[in-house]
Amino acid sequence: MGRIPNATGACTAQVGNPVLRQRGDRMRRRALLLSMGSLAALAGRVRPVQASTPTIGFLSSVSPGPWQPLIAAFRKGLEELGYVEGRNVTIEYRWAEGQYGRLPALAAELAMRQVAVIVATGGGPSALAAKAATVTIPIVFAGAGDPVALGLVNSLAKPGGNATGLHLFVVGLEPKRLELLRELVPDAPLIAVLLNPDNPEGAAQRRGIEEAAHSTGQRITVLAARSEAEIDAAFAAMSEQRANAVLVGADPFFNSRREQLVALAERHRIPASYELREFVAAGGLMSYGNSLSALYRHIGLYTARVLNGEHPGEIPVLRPDTFELVMNLKTARALGLSIAPALLARADEVIE
């Protein structure tokens, strides 16, 4: 059998040798298996990193612009327990822009994406949409309505199911807000009340206000608004009816339209009471309610606890029991109002 000289002049066996050909095939297969094993080991190292980066579905009934300070507070709560957006957690945002009818589809979209948890903010409509979209994905909600009555949880202490969160004590505050407004504008013949008819808590708010007005003999007129145009029309109606003050009901859509509401109250020269401090900081006269920044930080903390493995059904629903009275002296002077010293002394914050 002949031999083929190689480049060095040495001889190699003829390529047709079957024994050597089989040996070469085995070496090639071994190299291929080693290569595939290396790729598998690399994939095994990559997958846990992907799995450790959960996605939060953030569902809100409002618009993103006015809510950015609260989103910052939410992120702060997450960070306190080790979750930083863009580093080890992803957040998918869905905004209904004040159109509550869009919430079911947005919630269903997040559920289809199999997010790790749905954070439902902006009131009861968001929480109800999330609850209808999934019975398995954990839900952390922030709502003003009674979560037990709404069917979100079994009880505040033991929620059960897949949801927990914050119960904002808003509806029960409306009589107190009416009392403070009457103290600010004493002997007002007529006080207007602005409510959103699309808000599930709107009926309960109206009952509470009407009962409080009846018990004190205060005459009120209830106006409805669910859009920017209807807010404008409501303030025009207040002027026509010569209302002496207005109580703006607690509502996520109204919160997202605070600049419009404050501007209309100023234009029509009508003293107004709002739910949140943010209205007063924007030039509104008075607010009484929860601190939203503190609440959104707690939502972030609750979300992080769920991401850490706690079952939402075992995390008690938080019910904040501290409220803040904020007043704007500059706005009061512009309206020609003199705030009673006793009322001013009870304010938690006075903006000059």
mmCIF file of C-alpha atoms in Angstrom:
data_model
loop_
_atom_site.group_PDB
_atom_site.id
_atom_site.type_symbol
_atom_site.label_atom_id
_atom_site.label_comp_id
_atom_site.label_asym_id
_atom_site.label_seq_id
_atom_site.Cartn_x
_atom_site.Cartn_y
_atom_site.Cartn_z
ATOM 1 C CA MET A 1 0.000 0.000 0.000
ATOM 2 C CA GLY A 2 1.457 3.341 -0.968
ATOM 3 C CA ARG A 3 2.136 6.313 1.330
ATOM 4 C CA ILE A 4 1.602 10.028 0.738
ATOM 5 C CA PRO A 5 4.420 12.360 1.793
ATOM 6 C CA ASN A 6 3.334 15.317 3.954
ATOM 7 C CA ALA A 7 4.794 18.812 3.985
ATOM 8 C CA THR A 8 7.693 17.765 6.202
ATOM 9 C CA GLY A 9 8.598 14.887 3.999
ATOM 10 C CA ALA A 10 7.184 12.307 6.437
ATOM 11 C CA CYS A 11 4.702 9.807 5.145
ATOM 12 C CA THR A 12 1.083 9.341 6.248
ATOM 13 C CA ALA A 13 -1.240 6.455 5.676
ATOM 14 C CA GLN A 14 -3.355 6.480 2.579
ATOM 15 C CA VAL A 15 -6.709 8.351 3.185
ATOM 16 C CA GLY A 16 -8.715 5.345 2.189
ATOM 17 C CA ASN A 17 -7.638 3.375 5.328
ATOM 18 C CA PRO A 18 -11.005 2.387 6.979
ATOM 19 C CA VAL A 19 -9.567 2.037 10.498
ATOM 20 C CA LEU A 20 -8.145 5.539 10.529
ATOM 21 C CA ARG A 21 -11.286 6.963 8.934
ATOM 22 C CA GLN A 22 -13.439 5.521 11.764
ATOM 23 C CA ARG A 23 -11.017 6.906 14.350
ATOM 24 C CA GLY A 24 -11.311 10.360 12.758
ATOM 25 C CA ASP A 25 -15.106 10.155 12.772
ATOM 26 C CA ARG A 26 -15.064 9.359 16.492
ATOM 27 C CA MET A 27 -12.829 12.349 17.195
ATOM 28 C CA ARG A 28 -15.108 14.665 15.237
ATOM 29 C CA ARG A 29 -18.173 13.379 17.110
ATOM 30 C CA ARG A 30 -16.394 13.890 20.440
ATOM 31 C CA ALA A 31 -15.511 17.477 19.494
ATOM 32 C CA LEU A 32 -19.114 18.127 18.450
ATOM 33 C CA LEU A 33 -20.465 16.736 21.730
ATOM 34 C CA LEU A 34 -17.994 18.796 23.722
ATOM 35 C CA SER A 35 -19.082 21.900 21.802
ATOM 36 C CA MET A 36 -22.772 21.161 22.398
ATOM 37 C CA GLY A 37 -22.052 20.552 26.081
ATOM 38 C CA SER A 38 -20.357 23.931 26.362
ATOM 39 C CA LEU A 39 -23.346 25.635 24.757
ATOM 40 C CA ALA A 40 -25.740 23.846 27.105
ATOM 41 C CA ALA A 41 -23.662 24.877 30.113
ATOM 42 C CA LEU A 42 -23.684 28.480 28.894
ATOM 43 C CA ALA A 43 -27.463 28.393 28.384
ATOM 44 C CA GLY A 44 -27.835 26.954 31.880
ATOM 45 C CA ARG A 45 -25.939 29.915 33.278
ATOM 46 C CA VAL A 46 -28.019 32.462 31.336
ATOM 47 C CA ARG A 47 -31.519 31.185 32.136
ATOM 48 C CA PRO A 48 -31.461 31.841 35.905
ATOM 49 C CA VAL A 49 -30.489 35.471 35.256
ATOM 50 C CA GLN A 50 -33.557 35.896 33.032
ATOM 51 C CA ALA A 51 -35.818 34.154 35.550
ATOM 52 C CA SER A 52 -34.559 36.410 38.367
ATOM 53 C CA THR A 53 -35.730 39.538 36.529
ATOM 54 C CA PRO A 54 -39.503 39.572 37.125
ATOM 55 C CA THR A 55 -41.942 41.862 35.349
ATOM 56 C CA ILE A 56 -44.461 44.004 37.220
ATOM 57 C CA GLY A 57 -47.647 44.956 35.400
ATOM 58 C CA PHE A 58 -48.572 48.486 36.514
ATOM 59 C CA LEU A 59 -52.230 49.218 35.729
ATOM 60 C CA SER A 60 -53.686 52.674 36.357
ATOM 61 C CA SER A 61 -56.924 54.427 35.515
ATOM 62 C CA VAL A 62 -55.247 57.819 35.149
ATOM 63 C CA SER A 63 -52.702 59.545 32.891
ATOM 64 C CA PRO A 64 -48.945 59.140 33.395
ATOM 65 C CA GLY A 65 -47.957 62.822 33.419
ATOM 66 C CA PRO A 66 -49.411 64.040 36.741
ATOM 67 C CA TRP A 67 -48.612 60.707 38.384
ATOM 68 C CA GLN A 68 -44.809 60.784 37.979
ATOM 69 C CA PRO A 69 -44.076 61.871 41.596
ATOM 70 C CA LEU A 70 -46.193 58.956 42.805
ATOM 71 C CA ILE A 71 -44.422 56.536 40.457
ATOM 72 C CA ALA A 72 -41.179 57.754 42.053
ATOM 73 C CA ALA A 73 -42.627 56.969 45.499
ATOM 74 C CA PHE A 74 -43.661 53.507 44.259
ATOM 75 C CA ARG A 75 -40.145 52.846 42.974
ATOM 76 C CA LYS A 76 -38.734 53.998 46.312
ATOM 77 C CA GLY A 77 -40.789 51.361 48.112
ATOM 78 C CA LEU A 78 -39.514 48.704 45.702
ATOM 79 C CA GLU A 79 -35.918 49.816 46.174
ATOM 80 C CA GLU A 80 -36.178 49.624 49.956
ATOM 81 C CA LEU A 81 -36.560 45.858 49.566
ATOM 82 C CA GLY A 82 -33.935 45.512 46.863
ATOM 83 C CA TYR A 83 -35.796 45.925 43.550
ATOM 84 C CA VAL A 84 -34.556 48.561 41.113
ATOM 85 C CA GLU A 85 -36.361 49.125 37.827
ATOM 86 C CA GLY A 86 -34.110 48.380 34.870
ATOM 87 C CA ARG A 87 -31.642 46.440 37.002
ATOM 88 C CA ASN A 88 -33.411 43.465 38.538
ATOM 89 C CA VAL A 89 -37.074 44.176 37.811
ATOM 90 C CA THR A 90 -39.025 45.338 34.752
ATOM 91 C CA ILE A 91 -42.237 47.366 34.884
ATOM 92 C CA GLU A 92 -44.846 47.289 32.115
ATOM 93 C CA TYR A 93 -47.082 50.385 32.415
ATOM 94 C CA ARG A 94 -50.687 50.533 31.207
ATOM 95 C CA TRP A 95 -52.603 53.835 31.526
ATOM 96 C CA ALA A 96 -56.351 54.201 30.926
ATOM 97 C CA GLU A 97 -56.075 58.022 30.634
ATOM 98 C CA GLY A 98 -59.193 58.500 32.771
ATOM 99 C CA GLN A 99 -61.301 56.226 30.535
ATOM 100 C CA TYR A 100 -62.350 53.508 32.959
ATOM 101 C CA GLY A 101 -63.856 51.452 30.140
ATOM 102 C CA ARG A 102 -60.348 50.730 28.819
ATOM 103 C CA LEU A 103 -59.209 49.029 32.027
ATOM 104 C CA PRO A 104 -60.539 45.485 31.378
ATOM 105 C CA ALA A 105 -58.637 45.171 28.090
ATOM 106 C CA LEU A 106 -55.451 46.603 29.618
ATOM 107 C CA ALA A 107 -55.682 44.220 32.565
ATOM 108 C CA ALA A 108 -56.287 41.257 30.256
ATOM 109 C CA GLU A 109 -53.224 42.222 28.225
ATOM 110 C CA LEU A 110 -51.026 42.184 31.344
ATOM 111 C CA ALA A 111 -52.481 38.829 32.407
ATOM 112 C CA MET A 112 -51.720 37.342 28.975
ATOM 113 C CA ARG A 113 -48.117 38.492 29.335
ATOM 114 C CA GLN A 114 -47.918 36.423 32.539
ATOM 115 C CA VAL A 115 -46.404 39.226 34.606
ATOM 116 C CA ALA A 116 -45.196 38.312 38.090
ATOM 117 C CA VAL A 117 -47.652 40.689 39.804
ATOM 118 C CA ILE A 118 -50.254 43.267 38.741
ATOM 119 C CA VAL A 119 -50.216 46.569 40.617
ATOM 120 C CA ALA A 120 -53.693 48.099 40.223
ATOM 121 C CA THR A 121 -53.759 51.794 41.111
ATOM 122 C CA GLY A 122 -56.019 54.750 40.572
ATOM 123 C CA GLY A 123 -59.022 53.503 42.552
ATOM 124 C CA GLY A 124 -61.475 50.633 42.549
ATOM 125 C CA PRO A 125 -61.981 50.376 38.768
ATOM 126 C CA SER A 126 -58.365 49.278 38.244
ATOM 127 C CA ALA A 127 -58.530 46.713 41.045
ATOM 128 C CA LEU A 128 -61.800 45.262 39.751
ATOM 129 C CA ALA A 129 -60.412 45.000 36.211
ATOM 130 C CA ALA A 130 -57.305 43.196 37.460
ATOM 131 C CA LYS A 131 -59.365 40.827 39.597
ATOM 132 C CA ALA A 132 -61.589 39.978 36.617
ATOM 133 C CA ALA A 133 -58.550 39.329 34.412
ATOM 134 C CA THR A 134 -56.826 36.717 36.607
ATOM 135 C CA VAL A 135 -57.342 34.488 39.621
ATOM 136 C CA THR A 136 -53.745 33.263 39.707
ATOM 137 C CA ILE A 137 -51.423 36.248 39.170
ATOM 138 C CA PRO A 138 -50.868 38.162 42.447
ATOM 139 C CA ILE A 139 -52.538 41.585 42.636
ATOM 140 C CA VAL A 140 -51.555 44.569 44.780
ATOM 141 C CA PHE A 141 -54.262 47.236 44.678
ATOM 142 C CA ALA A 142 -54.887 50.719 46.006
ATOM 143 C CA GLY A 143 -58.553 51.625 46.139
ATOM 144 C CA ALA A 144 -60.961 53.887 47.934
ATOM 145 C CA GLY A 145 -63.910 51.507 48.019
ATOM 146 C CA ASP A 146 -64.406 48.755 50.588
ATOM 147 C CA PRO A 147 -62.342 45.855 49.136
ATOM 148 C CA VAL A 148 -64.511 43.297 50.949
ATOM 149 C CA ALA A 149 -67.751 44.738 49.572
ATOM 150 C CA LEU A 150 -66.188 44.935 46.107
ATOM 151 C CA GLY A 151 -65.237 41.256 46.276
ATOM 152 C CA LEU A 152 -61.491 41.862 46.056
ATOM 153 C CA VAL A 153 -60.680 40.122 49.359
ATOM 154 C CA ASN A 154 -62.408 37.968 51.959
ATOM 155 C CA SER A 155 -61.410 40.246 54.825
ATOM 156 C CA LEU A 156 -58.881 42.988 55.547
ATOM 157 C CA ALA A 157 -56.927 40.837 58.015
ATOM 158 C CA LYS A 158 -56.967 37.649 55.902
ATOM 159 C CA PRO A 159 -57.512 38.593 52.261
ATOM 160 C CA GLY A 160 -57.350 35.067 50.839
ATOM 161 C CA GLY A 161 -57.315 34.663 47.064
ATOM 162 C CA ASN A 162 -54.702 36.416 44.951
ATOM 163 C CA ALA A 163 -55.085 40.061 46.021
ATOM 164 C CA THR A 164 -54.011 42.421 48.784
ATOM 165 C CA GLY A 165 -53.192 46.104 48.983
ATOM 166 C CA LEU A 166 -54.271 49.400 50.481
ATOM 167 C CA HIS A 167 -57.798 50.433 51.411
ATOM 168 C CA LEU A 168 -57.886 54.207 51.128
ATOM 169 C CA PHE A 169 -60.410 55.562 53.585
ATOM 170 C CA VAL A 170 -61.878 58.124 51.193
ATOM 171 C CA VAL A 171 -65.643 57.659 51.054
ATOM 172 C CA GLY A 172 -65.966 58.058 54.816
ATOM 173 C CA LEU A 173 -63.981 61.297 54.686
ATOM 174 C CA GLU A 174 -66.480 63.183 52.535
ATOM 175 C CA PRO A 175 -68.704 64.228 55.478
ATOM 176 C CA LYS A 176 -65.601 65.503 57.286
ATOM 177 C CA ARG A 177 -64.528 67.410 54.185
ATOM 178 C CA LEU A 178 -67.995 68.984 53.970
ATOM 179 C CA GLU A 179 -67.736 69.984 57.625
ATOM 180 C CA LEU A 180 -64.349 71.639 57.056
ATOM 181 C CA LEU A 181 -65.621 73.451 53.964
ATOM 182 C CA ARG A 182 -68.605 74.816 55.903
ATOM 183 C CA GLU A 183 -66.203 75.971 58.604
ATOM 184 C CA LEU A 184 -64.075 77.702 55.973
ATOM 185 C CA VAL A 185 -67.080 79.310 54.274
ATOM 186 C CA PRO A 186 -69.615 79.701 57.117
ATOM 187 C CA ASP A 187 -73.270 80.365 56.364
ATOM 188 C CA ALA A 188 -72.885 79.318 52.713
ATOM 189 C CA PRO A 189 -76.433 79.089 51.275
ATOM 190 C CA LEU A 190 -75.409 76.564 48.600
ATOM 191 C CA ILE A 191 -72.444 74.208 48.272
ATOM 192 C CA ALA A 192 -71.823 72.348 45.000
ATOM 193 C CA VAL A 193 -70.560 68.770 44.969
ATOM 194 C CA LEU A 194 -68.691 67.437 41.926
ATOM 195 C CA LEU A 195 -68.685 63.648 41.436
ATOM 196 C CA ASN A 196 -67.668 61.248 38.678
ATOM 197 C CA PRO A 197 -70.638 59.012 37.772
ATOM 198 C CA ASP A 198 -68.270 56.359 36.351
ATOM 199 C CA ASN A 199 -66.579 55.873 39.711
ATOM 200 C CA PRO A 200 -67.879 52.740 41.517
ATOM 201 C CA GLU A 201 -67.517 54.593 44.836
ATOM 202 C CA GLY A 202 -69.430 57.631 43.558
ATOM 203 C CA ALA A 203 -72.812 56.461 44.854
ATOM 204 C CA ALA A 204 -71.420 55.847 48.337
ATOM 205 C CA GLN A 205 -69.738 59.262 48.309
ATOM 206 C CA ARG A 206 -73.003 60.923 47.368
ATOM 207 C CA ARG A 207 -74.936 59.158 50.139
ATOM 208 C CA GLY A 208 -72.394 60.194 52.742
ATOM 209 C CA ILE A 209 -72.402 63.824 51.616
ATOM 210 C CA GLU A 210 -76.193 64.026 51.371
ATOM 211 C CA GLU A 211 -76.622 62.549 54.859
ATOM 212 C CA ALA A 212 -74.078 64.987 56.308
ATOM 213 C CA ALA A 213 -75.740 67.909 54.527
ATOM 214 C CA HIS A 214 -79.187 66.852 55.742
ATOM 215 C CA SER A 215 -78.025 66.556 59.355
ATOM 216 C CA THR A 216 -76.670 70.127 59.311
ATOM 217 C CA GLY A 217 -79.354 71.699 57.145
ATOM 218 C CA GLN A 218 -76.835 72.506 54.407
ATOM 219 C CA ARG A 219 -78.259 72.912 50.917
ATOM 220 C CA ILE A 220 -76.174 71.223 48.216
ATOM 221 C CA THR A 221 -76.296 70.691 44.461
ATOM 222 C CA VAL A 222 -74.678 67.579 43.001
ATOM 223 C CA LEU A 223 -73.044 67.875 39.582
ATOM 224 C CA ALA A 224 -71.555 65.061 37.472
ATOM 225 C CA ALA A 225 -68.442 65.072 35.283
ATOM 226 C CA ARG A 226 -66.589 62.242 33.584
ATOM 227 C CA SER A 227 -64.570 64.225 30.997
ATOM 228 C CA GLU A 228 -62.682 67.498 30.626
ATOM 229 C CA ALA A 229 -65.607 69.105 28.811
ATOM 230 C CA GLU A 230 -68.058 68.034 31.514
ATOM 231 C CA ILE A 231 -65.799 69.511 34.204
ATOM 232 C CA ASP A 232 -65.937 72.856 32.360
ATOM 233 C CA ALA A 233 -69.724 72.579 32.083
ATOM 234 C CA ALA A 234 -70.069 71.717 35.778
ATOM 235 C CA PHE A 235 -68.223 74.861 36.870
ATOM 236 C CA ALA A 236 -70.343 76.954 34.532
ATOM 237 C CA ALA A 237 -73.431 75.444 36.186
ATOM 238 C CA MET A 238 -72.052 76.285 39.643
ATOM 239 C CA SER A 239 -71.729 79.914 38.638
ATOM 240 C CA GLU A 240 -75.252 79.976 37.211
ATOM 241 C CA GLN A 241 -76.628 78.472 40.431
ATOM 242 C CA ARG A 242 -74.519 80.898 42.509
ATOM 243 C CA ALA A 243 -72.868 78.154 44.547
ATOM 244 C CA ASN A 244 -70.793 79.566 47.413
ATOM 245 C CA ALA A 245 -68.238 76.720 47.464
ATOM 246 C CA VAL A 246 -67.521 73.370 45.837
ATOM 247 C CA LEU A 247 -66.489 70.010 47.244
ATOM 248 C CA VAL A 248 -64.613 68.043 44.557
ATOM 249 C CA GLY A 249 -65.216 64.342 45.171
ATOM 250 C CA ALA A 250 -62.397 61.865 45.588
ATOM 251 C CA ASP A 251 -61.761 60.366 42.161
ATOM 252 C CA PRO A 252 -58.661 59.264 40.216
ATOM 253 C CA PHE A 253 -59.783 61.090 37.068
ATOM 254 C CA PHE A 254 -60.258 64.330 39.010
ATOM 255 C CA ASN A 255 -56.808 63.837 40.536
ATOM 256 C CA SER A 256 -55.301 63.647 37.060
ATOM 257 C CA ARG A 257 -57.138 66.875 36.080
ATOM 258 C CA ARG A 258 -56.075 68.919 39.093
ATOM 259 C CA GLU A 259 -54.580 71.752 37.029
ATOM 260 C CA GLN A 260 -57.887 72.191 35.184
ATOM 261 C CA LEU A 261 -59.952 72.030 38.376
ATOM 262 C CA VAL A 262 -57.782 74.522 40.250
ATOM 263 C CA ALA A 263 -57.793 76.918 37.278
ATOM 264 C CA LEU A 264 -61.596 76.762 36.981
ATOM 265 C CA ALA A 265 -62.076 77.395 40.691
ATOM 266 C CA GLU A 266 -59.820 80.436 40.387
ATOM 267 C CA ARG A 267 -61.572 81.698 37.242
ATOM 268 C CA HIS A 268 -65.037 81.369 38.774
ATOM 269 C CA ARG A 269 -63.790 82.629 42.159
ATOM 270 C CA ILE A 270 -65.307 79.737 44.053
ATOM 271 C CA PRO A 271 -63.689 78.254 47.205
ATOM 272 C CA ALA A 272 -62.939 74.572 46.624
ATOM 273 C CA SER A 273 -62.093 71.588 48.799
ATOM 274 C CA TYR A 274 -60.108 68.695 47.343
ATOM 275 C CA GLU A 275 -59.005 65.226 48.357
ATOM 276 C CA LEU A 276 -55.222 65.577 48.033
ATOM 277 C CA ARG A 277 -52.417 67.932 49.004
ATOM 278 C CA GLU A 278 -51.292 68.033 45.368
ATOM 279 C CA PHE A 279 -54.315 70.228 44.554
ATOM 280 C CA VAL A 280 -53.311 72.789 47.179
ATOM 281 C CA ALA A 281 -49.689 72.748 46.015
ATOM 282 C CA ALA A 282 -51.037 73.551 42.532
ATOM 283 C CA GLY A 283 -52.929 76.590 43.886
ATOM 284 C CA GLY A 284 -56.090 75.012 45.300
ATOM 285 C CA LEU A 285 -57.601 76.330 48.521
ATOM 286 C CA MET A 286 -57.897 73.335 50.845
ATOM 287 C CA SER A 287 -57.512 69.570 50.978
ATOM 288 C CA TYR A 288 -58.164 66.833 53.495
ATOM 289 C CA GLY A 289 -57.187 63.228 52.934
ATOM 290 C CA ASN A 290 -54.387 60.704 52.693
ATOM 291 C CA SER A 291 -50.801 61.408 51.691
ATOM 292 C CA LEU A 292 -50.576 59.741 48.293
ATOM 293 C CA SER A 293 -46.780 59.765 48.271
ATOM 294 C CA ALA A 294 -46.692 57.741 51.491
ATOM 295 C CA LEU A 295 -49.353 55.382 50.152
ATOM 296 C CA TYR A 296 -47.535 54.693 46.881
ATOM 297 C CA ARG A 297 -44.364 53.934 48.790
ATOM 298 C CA HIS A 298 -46.342 51.321 50.727
ATOM 299 C CA ILE A 299 -47.650 49.893 47.451
ATOM 300 C CA GLY A 300 -44.037 49.483 46.362
ATOM 301 C CA LEU A 301 -43.206 47.712 49.629
ATOM 302 C CA TYR A 302 -46.182 45.348 49.273
ATOM 303 C CA THR A 303 -45.224 44.578 45.674
ATOM 304 C CA ALA A 304 -41.673 43.759 46.708
ATOM 305 C CA ARG A 305 -42.967 41.428 49.419
ATOM 306 C CA VAL A 306 -44.984 39.528 46.815
ATOM 307 C CA LEU A 307 -41.944 39.335 44.526
ATOM 308 C CA ASN A 308 -40.001 37.926 47.480
ATOM 309 C CA GLY A 309 -42.424 35.022 47.682
ATOM 310 C CA GLU A 310 -45.107 36.098 50.176
ATOM 311 C CA HIS A 311 -48.618 35.046 49.197
ATOM 312 C CA PRO A 312 -50.929 38.075 48.737
ATOM 313 C CA GLY A 313 -53.776 36.235 50.426
ATOM 314 C CA GLU A 314 -51.739 36.171 53.628
ATOM 315 C CA ILE A 315 -50.699 39.855 53.636
ATOM 316 C CA PRO A 316 -53.288 41.979 55.513
ATOM 317 C CA VAL A 317 -54.846 44.868 53.617
ATOM 318 C CA LEU A 318 -53.384 48.120 54.933
ATOM 319 C CA ARG A 319 -55.846 50.820 55.967
ATOM 320 C CA PRO A 320 -54.112 54.168 56.591
ATOM 321 C CA ASP A 321 -55.568 56.023 59.549
ATOM 322 C CA THR A 322 -53.701 59.327 59.343
ATOM 323 C CA PHE A 323 -54.950 62.239 57.249
ATOM 324 C CA GLU A 324 -53.617 65.693 56.495
ATOM 325 C CA LEU A 325 -55.345 69.064 56.330
ATOM 326 C CA VAL A 326 -53.555 71.442 53.972
ATOM 327 C CA MET A 327 -54.482 75.070 53.291
ATOM 328 C CA ASN A 328 -53.230 77.711 50.858
ATOM 329 C CA LEU A 329 -53.216 81.202 52.370
ATOM 330 C CA LYS A 330 -52.338 82.906 49.084
ATOM 331 C CA THR A 331 -55.419 81.421 47.438
ATOM 332 C CA ALA A 332 -57.584 82.360 50.417
ATOM 333 C CA ARG A 333 -56.451 85.987 50.169
ATOM 334 C CA ALA A 334 -57.128 86.033 46.413
ATOM 335 C CA LEU A 335 -60.697 84.860 47.132
ATOM 336 C CA GLY A 336 -61.134 87.435 49.892
ATOM 337 C CA LEU A 337 -61.481 84.724 52.553
ATOM 338 C CA SER A 338 -60.394 85.106 56.141
ATOM 339 C CA ILE A 339 -59.591 81.702 57.623
ATOM 340 C CA ALA A 340 -60.637 81.324 61.252
ATOM 341 C CA PRO A 341 -57.591 81.002 63.550
ATOM 342 C CA ALA A 342 -58.993 77.797 65.091
ATOM 343 C CA LEU A 343 -59.226 76.156 61.663
ATOM 344 C CA LEU A 344 -55.799 77.391 60.636
ATOM 345 C CA ALA A 345 -54.284 75.991 63.823
ATOM 346 C CA ARG A 346 -55.573 72.501 62.963
ATOM 347 C CA ALA A 347 -53.877 72.489 59.562
ATOM 348 C CA ASP A 348 -50.999 70.042 59.139
ATOM 349 C CA GLU A 349 -49.491 72.269 56.485
ATOM 350 C CA VAL A 350 -50.074 75.892 55.467
ATOM 351 C CA ILE A 351 -48.808 77.036 52.077
ATOM 352 C CA GLU A 352 -48.085 80.770 52.045
#
